Structure formats: structure tokens, C-alpha cells
PDB file of C-alpha atoms in Angstrom:
ATOM      1  CA  MET P   1      74.879 101.911 117.400  1.00 66.00           C
ATOM      2  CA  SER P   2      75.476 103.842 114.205  1.00 79.00           C
ATOM      3  CA  ASP P   3      76.947 102.363 111.064  1.00 87.00           C
ATOM      4  CA  ARG P   4      79.933 104.648 111.511  1.00 84.00           C
ATOM      5  CA  MET P   5      80.646 103.111 114.917  1.00 86.00           C
ATOM      6  CA  LYS P   6      80.137  99.544 113.650  1.00 90.00           C
ATOM      7  CA  ASN P   7      82.560 100.179 110.806  1.00 92.00           C
ATOM      8  CA  GLN P   8      85.130 101.669 113.156  1.00 92.00           C
ATOM      9  CA  ALA P   9      84.854  98.716 115.537  1.00 93.00           C
ATOM     10  CA  LYS P  10      85.396  96.341 112.607  1.00 96.00           C
ATOM     11  CA  LYS P  11      88.449  98.325 111.458  1.00 96.00           C
ATOM     12  CA  ASN P  12      89.837  98.322 115.008  1.00 95.00           C
ATOM     13  CA  ARG P  13      89.533  94.537 115.224  1.00 96.00           C
ATOM     14  CA  GLU P  14      91.229  94.083 111.831  1.00 97.00           C
ATOM     15  CA  ALA P  15      94.048  96.404 112.869  1.00 97.00           C
ATOM     16  CA  ALA P  16      94.420  94.527 116.161  1.00 97.00           C
ATOM     17  CA  LYS P  17      94.915  91.258 114.264  1.00 97.00           C
ATOM     18  CA  GLU P  18      97.633  92.866 112.160  1.00 97.00           C
ATOM     19  CA  LEU P  19      99.359  94.275 115.242  1.00 97.00           C
ATOM     20  CA  ARG P  20      99.306  90.861 116.907  1.00 96.00           C
ATOM     21  CA  ASN P  21     100.943  89.387 113.815  1.00 97.00           C
ATOM     22  CA  ARG P  22     103.697  91.968 114.259  1.00 97.00           C
ATOM     23  CA  GLY P  23     104.116  91.114 117.943  1.00 97.00           C
ATOM     24  CA  LYS P  24     102.568  94.303 119.318  1.00 97.00           C
ATOM     25  CA  GLU P  25     100.180  92.804 121.846  1.00 97.00           C
ATOM     26  CA  ALA P  26      99.707  95.931 123.985  1.00 97.00           C
ATOM     27  CA  ALA P  27      98.623  98.064 121.032  1.00 96.00           C
ATOM     28  CA  ALA P  28      96.347  95.276 119.791  1.00 97.00           C
ATOM     29  CA  LYS P  29      94.726  95.058 123.224  1.00 97.00           C
ATOM     30  CA  ARG P  30      93.994  98.811 123.198  1.00 96.00           C
ATOM     31  CA  LEU P  31      92.305  98.530 119.793  1.00 95.00           C
ATOM     32  CA  GLU P  32      90.288  95.503 120.904  1.00 96.00           C
ATOM     33  CA  ASP P  33      89.180  97.356 124.035  1.00 94.00           C
ATOM     34  CA  ARG P  34      88.114 100.360 121.983  1.00 92.00           C
ATOM     35  CA  ALA P  35      86.189  98.119 119.570  1.00 93.00           C
ATOM     36  CA  SER P  36      84.397  96.540 122.525  1.00 93.00           C
ATOM     37  CA  GLU P  37      83.468  99.994 123.857  1.00 90.00           C
ATOM     38  CA  LEU P  38      82.078 101.006 120.476  1.00 88.00           C
ATOM     39  CA  GLU P  39      80.038  97.805 120.213  1.00 90.00           C
ATOM     40  CA  SER P  40      78.748  97.987 123.777  1.00 90.00           C
ATOM     41  CA  GLY P  41      76.720 101.131 123.238  1.00 79.00           C
ATOM     42  CA  ARG P  42      78.472 102.955 126.094  1.00 79.00           C
ATOM     43  CA  VAL P  43      79.974 105.331 123.541  1.00 78.00           C
ATOM     44  CA  THR P  44      77.715 107.776 121.737  1.00 76.00           C
ATOM     45  CA  ASP P  45      78.355 109.061 118.245  1.00 72.00           C
ATOM     46  CA  GLN P  46      78.625 112.841 118.421  1.00 79.00           C
ATOM     47  CA  THR P  47      79.985 113.310 114.891  1.00 77.00           C
ATOM     48  CA  ASP P  48      76.804 114.847 113.474  1.00 74.00           C
ATOM     49  CA  THR P  49      76.468 117.223 116.425  1.00 84.00           C
ATOM     50  CA  ILE P  50      80.056 118.395 116.081  1.00 88.00           C
ATOM     51  CA  LEU P  51      79.800 118.807 112.310  1.00 85.00           C
ATOM     52  CA  SER P  52      76.621 120.872 112.591  1.00 89.00           C
ATOM     53  CA  ALA P  53      78.210 123.116 115.235  1.00 90.00           C
ATOM     54  CA  TRP P  54      81.277 123.520 113.023  1.00 87.00           C
ATOM     55  CA  SER P  55      79.121 124.418 110.003  1.00 89.00           C
ATOM     56  CA  TRP P  56      77.158 126.920 112.076  1.00 88.00           C
ATOM     57  CA  ALA P  57      80.349 128.538 113.401  1.00 90.00           C
ATOM     58  CA  ARG P  58      81.870 128.798 109.916  1.00 88.00           C
ATOM     59  CA  GLY P  59      78.718 130.473 108.626  1.00 83.00           C
ATOM     60  CA  ARG P  60      78.993 133.213 111.257  1.00 72.00           C
ATOM     61  CA  ARG P  61      82.176 134.747 109.775  1.00 60.00           C
TER      62      ARG P  61
END
């Protein structure tokens, strides 16, 4: 798991706590589920691939 994904999972869990404090359990559950997916390794980080494709496409103008 990349650092980017670990950081996002941590942010999702922090946001879920805040949502629970506000009484928004359904939204908190969605964030917790997403954090679990990120931590499980079932999700792959494609950010670098997408950014390189974007850079390549911009250079072809």
C-alpha cells in the first residue's frame, strides 16, 4: 500500500469520527468502508499512471 493510500485511509477515518459526532452515521459508515478498502490492498493506486498519461497527452499539443 502506498503512503498516499495510507494517508487517505487515515483522513477517511478521522472524517468518519467527525461525521459520527454530528449524527451522520450513514456517511461515516461509507468513509469507514472506503478506508478499509484502501487498507486491505484490494485497491490499487493508479495516480502515477494517470498523471504520466496526462503529461504525455499534454505534451502532444
